[in-house]
Amino acid sequence: MQSLILMKIRNFLLSVSVVAFGLLATTPAHTAPVIQQGAAVNGASFAVAGAPSSAIARGSIFVVFGAGIGPQGLVQANEFPLPLELGGTSIQIRSGGQTFDAVMLYTTAGQVAAVMPSAVPAGSAEVTLRYNGETSNPISIEVAERQVGLFTRSQDGKGIAIVQNYVSDIELPVNAINQSIKPGGVGILWATGLGASANGDDRHAGIVENVVDLSQVKLYVGGKEAEIAYAGRSNCCAGVDQINFVVPQDVPEGCFVPVYLTVGGTISNFASISVSETGSMCPKPYGLSEEEAELLLSKDNIRVGVVNLTQTRPSVSLPIPAPPITNYTDIGVGSFFEYSTAALLDSTGVFGNA
């Protein structure tokens, strides 16, 4: 995989969580940072606390939401080794009578991201955050050996998965409705949470080797089990995993073919990919022909109009000798939206969710 492509993917992945929910309200300077129970989540799936997939895996990227937990502007780690403190923010994990420092990826006033240290034992743990010398309240989390989250283009753990279609070592387009993958084609699925790093080093780019026995990993595309060739760290980033797989030959074509992963019995979030025999535009995206879809995607911005017309004719019969009374009501409502083409490509398949 070429370094330029890796850099683009790395920058995209590091920006995912910042965009996902926006920044929370901030608190005045010199007050203790505040985090709420359930505010620490997987950095790809954003599975809510209490959900079956809400545990945070050793060696995975996680996000913490709060108030006054970092600087007003985004500060991002840009070189290896990644820091244990960034922009005045650090995160401590206490488990088994030991305290571990998380590896920082970025920090803002309302949202920070880090890598769960691979040395933290699986089980119940406590998270605290420090910003400019002030310590937050503690919250409890569950640390798992493995709990995968799939990165998605919509940046909220839903919709189209971030998958690269392998064409050649230098041609790896990101899967989209106009960049489908062929049945039998090779894809690279981006995720976090396969497990602890092979050498225990979370501050450098991952070593390319499987971090889990492939017999424990199951990837389903359109309900069909896919062949997996690799499941381990990406060599672009820390805490980022990739799963190299072959799309089953009998997977039906579609713009939003479901995909999910199970590892050692745990299940990821559900996402989708685009599959077509041509490897280009998926069949009838949004109910459009290929020509109409190509025209739509050739625009920088897309304008959408929705008109709803409703007619009602309620009839009321009176308890006296008289003809029934019928009331006619006609209602027309028009709604108009404008989206960028990029928002459409990142959407979950419905214009309103773009």
CSV table of C-alpha atoms in Angstrom, one decimal:
chain,number,residue,atom,x,y,z
A,1,MET,CA,0.0,0.0,0.0
A,2,GLN,CA,1.5,3.3,-1.0
A,3,SER,CA,2.3,6.0,1.5
A,4,LEU,CA,0.1,8.7,-0.1
A,5,ILE,CA,-3.0,6.5,0.1
A,6,LEU,CA,-2.2,5.6,3.6
A,7,MET,CA,-1.8,9.2,4.6
A,8,LYS,CA,-5.2,10.1,3.1
A,9,ILE,CA,-6.9,7.2,4.9
A,10,ARG,CA,-5.0,8.1,8.2
A,11,ASN,CA,-6.1,11.7,8.0
A,12,PHE,CA,-9.7,10.7,7.3
A,13,LEU,CA,-9.8,8.2,10.1
A,14,LEU,CA,-8.3,10.7,12.6
A,15,SER,CA,-11.0,13.2,11.6
A,16,VAL,CA,-13.9,10.8,11.9
A,17,SER,CA,-14.7,11.2,15.5
A,18,VAL,CA,-14.3,14.9,15.6
A,19,VAL,CA,-17.0,15.4,13.0
A,20,ALA,CA,-19.3,12.7,14.3
A,21,PHE,CA,-21.1,14.5,17.0
A,22,GLY,CA,-19.6,18.0,17.0
A,23,LEU,CA,-18.1,19.6,20.1
A,24,LEU,CA,-20.0,19.7,23.3
A,25,ALA,CA,-20.5,22.8,25.4
A,26,THR,CA,-17.4,24.1,27.1
A,27,THR,CA,-16.8,25.3,30.6
A,28,PRO,CA,-14.9,28.4,31.7
A,29,ALA,CA,-11.1,28.2,32.1
A,30,HIS,CA,-9.6,26.8,35.4
A,31,THR,CA,-12.5,24.6,36.2
A,32,ALA,CA,-12.2,20.8,36.6
A,33,PRO,CA,-13.0,18.8,33.4
A,34,VAL,CA,-16.3,17.0,33.6
A,35,ILE,CA,-17.2,13.6,31.9
A,36,GLN,CA,-20.4,11.7,32.4
A,37,GLN,CA,-20.9,8.0,32.8
A,38,GLY,CA,-21.2,6.4,29.3
A,39,ALA,CA,-19.1,9.2,27.7
A,40,ALA,CA,-16.3,6.9,26.7
A,41,VAL,CA,-17.1,4.9,23.5
A,42,ASN,CA,-15.5,3.0,20.6
A,43,GLY,CA,-14.0,5.5,18.2
A,44,ALA,CA,-15.5,3.9,15.1
A,45,SER,CA,-18.9,2.4,16.1
A,46,PHE,CA,-19.8,4.9,18.9
A,47,ALA,CA,-21.8,2.1,20.5
A,48,VAL,CA,-23.7,3.5,23.5
A,49,ALA,CA,-22.9,2.4,27.0
A,50,GLY,CA,-24.9,-0.7,27.9
A,51,ALA,CA,-25.1,-2.0,24.4
A,52,PRO,CA,-23.7,-5.5,23.8
A,53,SER,CA,-20.9,-4.0,21.7
A,54,SER,CA,-20.1,-1.1,24.0
A,55,ALA,CA,-16.9,-2.5,25.6
A,56,ILE,CA,-13.6,-0.9,24.6
A,57,ALA,CA,-11.0,-3.3,23.4
A,58,ARG,CA,-7.3,-3.2,24.4
A,59,GLY,CA,-5.3,-1.4,21.8
A,60,SER,CA,-8.3,0.2,20.2
A,61,ILE,CA,-9.2,3.9,19.5
A,62,PHE,CA,-11.8,5.3,21.9
A,63,VAL,CA,-13.5,8.7,22.3
A,64,VAL,CA,-14.4,10.6,25.5
A,65,PHE,CA,-17.0,13.3,25.5
A,66,GLY,CA,-17.2,16.0,28.2
A,67,ALA,CA,-16.9,19.6,29.1
A,68,GLY,CA,-13.7,21.5,29.6
A,69,ILE,CA,-11.6,18.5,28.8
A,70,GLY,CA,-9.3,20.1,26.4
A,71,PRO,CA,-8.4,23.4,24.5
A,72,GLN,CA,-10.9,25.4,22.6
A,73,GLY,CA,-9.3,24.5,19.2
A,74,LEU,CA,-8.5,21.1,17.9
A,75,VAL,CA,-5.0,19.8,18.8
A,76,GLN,CA,-4.0,16.6,16.9
A,77,ALA,CA,-1.0,14.3,17.3
A,78,ASN,CA,0.9,14.3,14.0
A,79,GLU,CA,4.0,12.2,14.5
A,80,PHE,CA,5.3,9.1,16.1
A,81,PRO,CA,5.8,8.3,18.9
A,82,LEU,CA,2.3,9.5,19.9
A,83,PRO,CA,2.2,11.5,23.2
A,84,LEU,CA,0.7,10.5,26.5
A,85,GLU,CA,-0.3,14.2,27.0
A,86,LEU,CA,-1.6,16.5,24.2
A,87,GLY,CA,-2.7,20.1,24.5
A,88,GLY,CA,-2.7,19.8,28.2
A,89,THR,CA,-5.0,16.7,28.1
A,90,SER,CA,-4.2,13.2,29.4
A,91,ILE,CA,-6.3,10.2,30.1
A,92,GLN,CA,-5.7,7.6,32.9
A,93,ILE,CA,-7.1,4.1,33.0
A,94,ARG,CA,-7.1,2.4,36.4
A,95,SER,CA,-7.6,-1.4,36.4
A,96,GLY,CA,-6.3,-4.3,38.5
A,97,GLY,CA,-4.7,-1.9,41.0
A,98,GLN,CA,-2.6,-0.3,38.3
A,99,THR,CA,-2.8,3.0,36.4
A,100,PHE,CA,-2.1,3.3,32.7
A,101,ASP,CA,-1.8,6.4,30.5
A,102,ALA,CA,-3.8,6.3,27.3
A,103,VAL,CA,-2.1,7.3,24.0
A,104,MET,CA,-3.5,10.6,22.8
A,105,LEU,CA,-4.7,11.2,19.3
A,106,TYR,CA,-6.5,14.5,19.5
A,107,THR,CA,-8.1,16.8,22.0
A,108,THR,CA,-10.7,19.6,22.1
A,109,ALA,CA,-12.8,21.2,24.7
A,110,GLY,CA,-15.6,18.8,24.3
A,111,GLN,CA,-14.2,15.7,22.8
A,112,VAL,CA,-10.9,13.8,22.9
A,113,ALA,CA,-9.6,10.5,21.3
A,114,ALA,CA,-7.0,8.1,22.5
A,115,VAL,CA,-5.7,4.5,22.2
A,116,MET,CA,-6.6,2.2,25.0
A,117,PRO,CA,-3.2,0.8,26.2
A,118,SER,CA,-2.7,-2.8,25.2
A,119,ALA,CA,-1.4,-3.5,28.7
A,120,VAL,CA,-4.7,-2.8,30.4
A,121,PRO,CA,-6.3,-6.1,31.5
A,122,ALA,CA,-9.7,-7.0,30.3
A,123,GLY,CA,-12.5,-6.4,32.8
A,124,SER,CA,-13.9,-3.4,34.7
A,125,ALA,CA,-11.8,-0.3,34.7
A,126,GLU,CA,-12.1,3.4,35.7
A,127,VAL,CA,-11.3,6.4,33.5
A,128,THR,CA,-10.3,9.8,34.6
A,129,LEU,CA,-9.1,12.7,32.5
A,130,ARG,CA,-6.7,15.5,33.4
A,131,TYR,CA,-6.6,18.9,31.7
A,132,ASN,CA,-4.2,21.7,32.7
A,133,GLY,CA,-3.6,20.0,36.0
A,134,GLU,CA,-7.2,19.6,36.9
A,135,THR,CA,-8.7,16.0,37.3
A,136,SER,CA,-12.1,15.0,36.2
A,137,ASN,CA,-14.6,12.8,38.0
A,138,PRO,CA,-14.0,9.1,37.3
A,139,ILE,CA,-16.3,7.0,35.1
A,140,SER,CA,-16.5,3.2,34.8
A,141,ILE,CA,-15.9,1.3,31.5
A,142,GLU,CA,-15.6,-2.3,30.5
A,143,VAL,CA,-12.3,-3.3,28.7
A,144,ALA,CA,-12.5,-6.2,26.4
A,145,GLU,CA,-10.0,-8.4,24.7
A,146,ARG,CA,-11.6,-7.7,21.4
A,147,GLN,CA,-14.6,-5.5,20.4
A,148,VAL,CA,-14.5,-4.3,16.8
A,149,GLY,CA,-16.0,-1.1,15.5
A,150,LEU,CA,-16.2,-0.5,11.8
A,151,PHE,CA,-15.4,3.0,10.5
A,152,THR,CA,-18.1,4.5,8.3
A,153,ARG,CA,-18.2,7.3,5.8
A,154,SER,CA,-21.1,9.0,7.6
A,155,GLN,CA,-18.7,9.2,10.6
A,156,ASP,CA,-21.2,7.9,13.2
A,157,GLY,CA,-20.8,4.2,13.0
A,158,LYS,CA,-23.7,3.8,10.5
A,159,GLY,CA,-24.1,3.6,6.8
A,160,ILE,CA,-21.4,2.9,4.3
A,161,ALA,CA,-18.3,1.3,5.7
A,162,ILE,CA,-14.8,2.6,4.9
A,163,VAL,CA,-13.6,-0.1,2.5
A,164,GLN,CA,-10.9,0.3,-0.1
A,165,ASN,CA,-11.5,-1.7,-3.3
A,166,TYR,CA,-8.2,-3.3,-4.2
A,167,VAL,CA,-7.4,-2.8,-7.9
A,168,SER,CA,-3.6,-2.7,-7.6
A,169,ASP,CA,-1.0,-1.6,-5.1
A,170,ILE,CA,-1.4,2.0,-6.2
A,171,GLU,CA,-5.1,2.0,-7.1
A,172,LEU,CA,-7.3,1.6,-4.0
A,173,PRO,CA,-10.4,3.7,-4.4
A,174,VAL,CA,-12.7,4.1,-1.3
A,175,ASN,CA,-15.9,2.1,-1.8
A,176,ALA,CA,-18.9,4.3,-2.7
A,177,ILE,CA,-22.1,4.0,-4.8
A,178,ASN,CA,-20.0,5.0,-7.9
A,179,GLN,CA,-16.9,3.0,-6.9
A,180,SER,CA,-18.4,-0.4,-6.2
A,181,ILE,CA,-16.5,-3.6,-5.6
A,182,LYS,CA,-17.0,-6.6,-7.8
A,183,PRO,CA,-18.1,-10.0,-6.5
A,184,GLY,CA,-14.9,-11.9,-6.0
A,185,GLY,CA,-13.0,-8.7,-5.6
A,186,VAL,CA,-10.6,-7.9,-2.7
A,187,GLY,CA,-11.5,-5.3,-0.2
A,188,ILE,CA,-9.8,-3.6,2.7
A,189,LEU,CA,-12.1,-2.9,5.7
A,190,TRP,CA,-11.0,-0.3,8.2
A,191,ALA,CA,-11.8,-0.8,11.9
A,192,THR,CA,-10.6,-0.7,15.4
A,193,GLY,CA,-10.8,-3.2,18.3
A,194,LEU,CA,-9.3,-6.4,17.0
A,195,GLY,CA,-7.2,-6.6,20.1
A,196,ALA,CA,-4.0,-5.7,21.8
A,197,SER,CA,-1.0,-4.7,19.6
A,198,ALA,CA,1.3,-7.6,18.8
A,199,ASN,CA,4.3,-6.1,20.5
A,200,GLY,CA,2.5,-4.0,23.1
A,201,ASP,CA,3.5,-0.7,21.4
A,202,ASP,CA,0.5,1.6,21.0
A,203,ARG,CA,2.6,4.8,20.3
A,204,HIS,CA,3.9,3.8,16.9
A,205,ALA,CA,2.3,2.7,13.6
A,206,GLY,CA,1.2,-0.9,13.9
A,207,ILE,CA,3.3,-3.9,12.8
A,208,VAL,CA,1.8,-5.7,9.9
A,209,GLU,CA,0.8,-9.1,11.3
A,210,ASN,CA,-2.4,-10.7,12.4
A,211,VAL,CA,-3.3,-9.7,15.9
A,212,VAL,CA,-6.0,-12.4,16.2
A,213,ASP,CA,-6.2,-16.0,14.9
A,214,LEU,CA,-8.1,-15.8,11.6
A,215,SER,CA,-10.3,-18.7,12.7
A,216,GLN,CA,-11.9,-16.3,15.2
A,217,VAL,CA,-12.8,-13.7,12.7
A,218,LYS,CA,-15.9,-13.9,10.6
A,219,LEU,CA,-16.9,-11.2,8.1
A,220,TYR,CA,-20.4,-11.3,6.5
A,221,VAL,CA,-21.2,-9.5,3.2
A,222,GLY,CA,-24.8,-9.6,2.2
A,223,GLY,CA,-25.3,-12.5,4.6
A,224,LYS,CA,-22.5,-14.5,3.0
A,225,GLU,CA,-19.3,-15.3,4.8
A,226,ALA,CA,-16.3,-13.7,3.2
A,227,GLU,CA,-12.8,-15.2,3.0
A,228,ILE,CA,-10.4,-13.2,5.2
A,229,ALA,CA,-6.7,-13.0,4.3
A,230,TYR,CA,-5.5,-10.6,7.0
A,231,ALA,CA,-6.8,-9.2,10.2
A,232,GLY,CA,-4.4,-6.9,12.0
A,233,ARG,CA,-2.9,-3.5,12.5
A,234,SER,CA,-2.6,-1.1,9.6
A,235,ASN,CA,1.0,0.2,9.2
A,236,CYS,CA,-0.3,3.8,8.8
A,237,CYS,CA,-1.6,4.4,12.2
A,238,ALA,CA,-1.9,3.4,15.9
A,239,GLY,CA,-5.0,1.5,17.0
A,240,VAL,CA,-6.3,1.2,13.5
A,241,ASP,CA,-7.0,-2.3,12.1
A,242,GLN,CA,-7.6,-3.5,8.6
A,243,ILE,CA,-9.3,-6.7,7.4
A,244,ASN,CA,-8.4,-7.8,3.9
A,245,PHE,CA,-11.2,-9.9,2.5
A,246,VAL,CA,-12.6,-11.4,-0.7
A,247,VAL,CA,-16.2,-10.6,-1.6
A,248,PRO,CA,-18.2,-13.8,-2.0
A,249,GLN,CA,-19.0,-14.6,-5.6
A,250,ASP,CA,-22.7,-15.1,-4.9
A,251,VAL,CA,-23.3,-11.8,-3.1
A,252,PRO,CA,-26.1,-10.0,-5.0
A,253,GLU,CA,-25.4,-6.6,-6.4
A,254,GLY,CA,-26.6,-3.6,-4.4
A,255,CYS,CA,-25.8,-0.1,-3.4
A,256,PHE,CA,-26.1,-0.8,0.3
A,257,VAL,CA,-25.1,-4.4,0.9
A,258,PRO,CA,-24.9,-5.1,4.6
A,259,VAL,CA,-21.5,-5.9,6.2
A,260,TYR,CA,-20.6,-6.8,9.7
A,261,LEU,CA,-17.8,-8.6,11.6
A,262,THR,CA,-17.6,-11.0,14.5
A,263,VAL,CA,-14.5,-11.7,16.5
A,264,GLY,CA,-14.4,-14.4,19.1
A,265,GLY,CA,-18.1,-14.2,19.5
A,266,THR,CA,-18.4,-10.4,19.8
A,267,ILE,CA,-20.2,-8.5,17.0
A,268,SER,CA,-19.4,-5.2,15.4
A,269,ASN,CA,-21.7,-2.4,14.3
A,270,PHE,CA,-23.6,-3.0,11.0
A,271,ALA,CA,-22.5,-1.1,8.0
A,272,SER,CA,-22.8,-1.5,4.2
A,273,ILE,CA,-20.7,-1.6,1.0
A,274,SER,CA,-21.6,-1.1,-2.7
A,275,VAL,CA,-21.3,-4.2,-4.9
A,276,SER,CA,-21.7,-4.4,-8.7
A,277,GLU,CA,-20.5,-6.6,-11.5
A,278,THR,CA,-19.0,-3.6,-13.3
A,279,GLY,CA,-17.0,-2.3,-10.3
A,280,SER,CA,-18.4,1.2,-11.1
A,281,MET,CA,-21.9,2.5,-10.4
A,282,CYS,CA,-24.1,0.3,-8.3
A,283,PRO,CA,-27.4,-0.7,-9.8
A,284,LYS,CA,-30.1,2.0,-9.6
A,285,PRO,CA,-28.7,4.1,-6.7
A,286,TYR,CA,-31.6,6.0,-5.0
A,287,GLY,CA,-33.9,4.6,-7.7
A,288,LEU,CA,-32.0,6.5,-10.5
A,289,SER,CA,-30.6,5.1,-13.7
A,290,GLU,CA,-26.8,5.0,-14.1
A,291,GLU,CA,-27.0,8.0,-16.4
A,292,GLU,CA,-29.1,10.0,-14.0
A,293,ALA,CA,-26.8,9.1,-11.1
A,294,GLU,CA,-23.7,10.1,-13.0
A,295,LEU,CA,-25.3,13.4,-13.8
A,296,LEU,CA,-26.2,13.9,-10.2
A,297,LEU,CA,-22.7,13.1,-9.0
A,298,SER,CA,-21.1,15.4,-11.5
A,299,LYS,CA,-22.5,18.4,-9.6
A,300,ASP,CA,-20.7,20.1,-6.7
A,301,ASN,CA,-24.0,20.5,-4.9
A,302,ILE,CA,-27.3,18.7,-5.2
A,303,ARG,CA,-30.7,20.3,-4.7
A,304,VAL,CA,-33.6,18.2,-3.7
A,305,GLY,CA,-37.2,19.1,-3.6
A,306,VAL,CA,-40.0,17.1,-1.9
A,307,VAL,CA,-43.6,17.9,-2.4
A,308,ASN,CA,-46.3,16.2,-0.3
A,309,LEU,CA,-50.0,16.6,-1.4
A,310,THR,CA,-52.7,15.4,0.9
A,311,GLN,CA,-56.5,15.4,0.4
A,312,THR,CA,-59.0,14.4,3.1
A,313,ARG,CA,-62.7,13.9,2.7
A,314,PRO,CA,-64.2,13.1,6.2
A,315,SER,CA,-68.0,12.5,6.1
A,316,VAL,CA,-70.2,13.0,9.1
A,317,SER,CA,-73.8,11.6,9.4
A,318,LEU,CA,-76.1,13.6,11.6
A,319,PRO,CA,-78.6,11.9,14.0
A,320,ILE,CA,-81.5,13.7,12.2
A,321,PRO,CA,-83.0,13.2,8.7
A,322,ALA,CA,-80.4,15.1,6.7
A,323,PRO,CA,-77.7,14.3,4.1
A,324,PRO,CA,-74.2,13.6,5.5
A,325,ILE,CA,-71.8,16.5,5.8
A,326,THR,CA,-68.6,16.1,3.8
A,327,ASN,CA,-65.6,18.3,4.4
A,328,TYR,CA,-62.9,18.6,1.7
A,329,THR,CA,-59.3,19.5,2.8
A,330,ASP,CA,-56.4,19.9,0.4
A,331,ILE,CA,-52.9,20.4,1.9
A,332,GLY,CA,-49.7,20.9,0.0
A,333,VAL,CA,-46.3,21.0,1.6
A,334,GLY,CA,-43.0,21.6,-0.2
A,335,SER,CA,-39.5,21.0,1.3
A,336,PHE,CA,-36.3,21.9,-0.4
A,337,PHE,CA,-32.7,20.9,0.6
A,338,GLU,CA,-29.2,21.4,-0.7
A,339,TYR,CA,-26.4,18.9,-0.1
A,340,SER,CA,-22.8,18.6,-1.3
A,341,THR,CA,-22.0,15.7,-3.5
A,342,ALA,CA,-19.6,14.5,-0.8
A,343,ALA,CA,-22.4,14.4,1.7
A,344,LEU,CA,-24.5,12.3,-0.7
A,345,LEU,CA,-21.6,9.8,-1.1
A,346,ASP,CA,-21.2,9.6,2.6
A,347,SER,CA,-24.9,9.2,3.4
A,348,THR,CA,-26.6,6.1,4.5
A,349,GLY,CA,-28.8,6.0,1.4
A,350,VAL,CA,-31.5,8.4,2.2
A,351,PHE,CA,-31.2,12.1,1.3
A,352,GLY,CA,-32.5,13.1,4.7
A,353,ASN,CA,-29.6,11.3,6.4
A,354,ALA,CA,-26.9,12.9,4.2
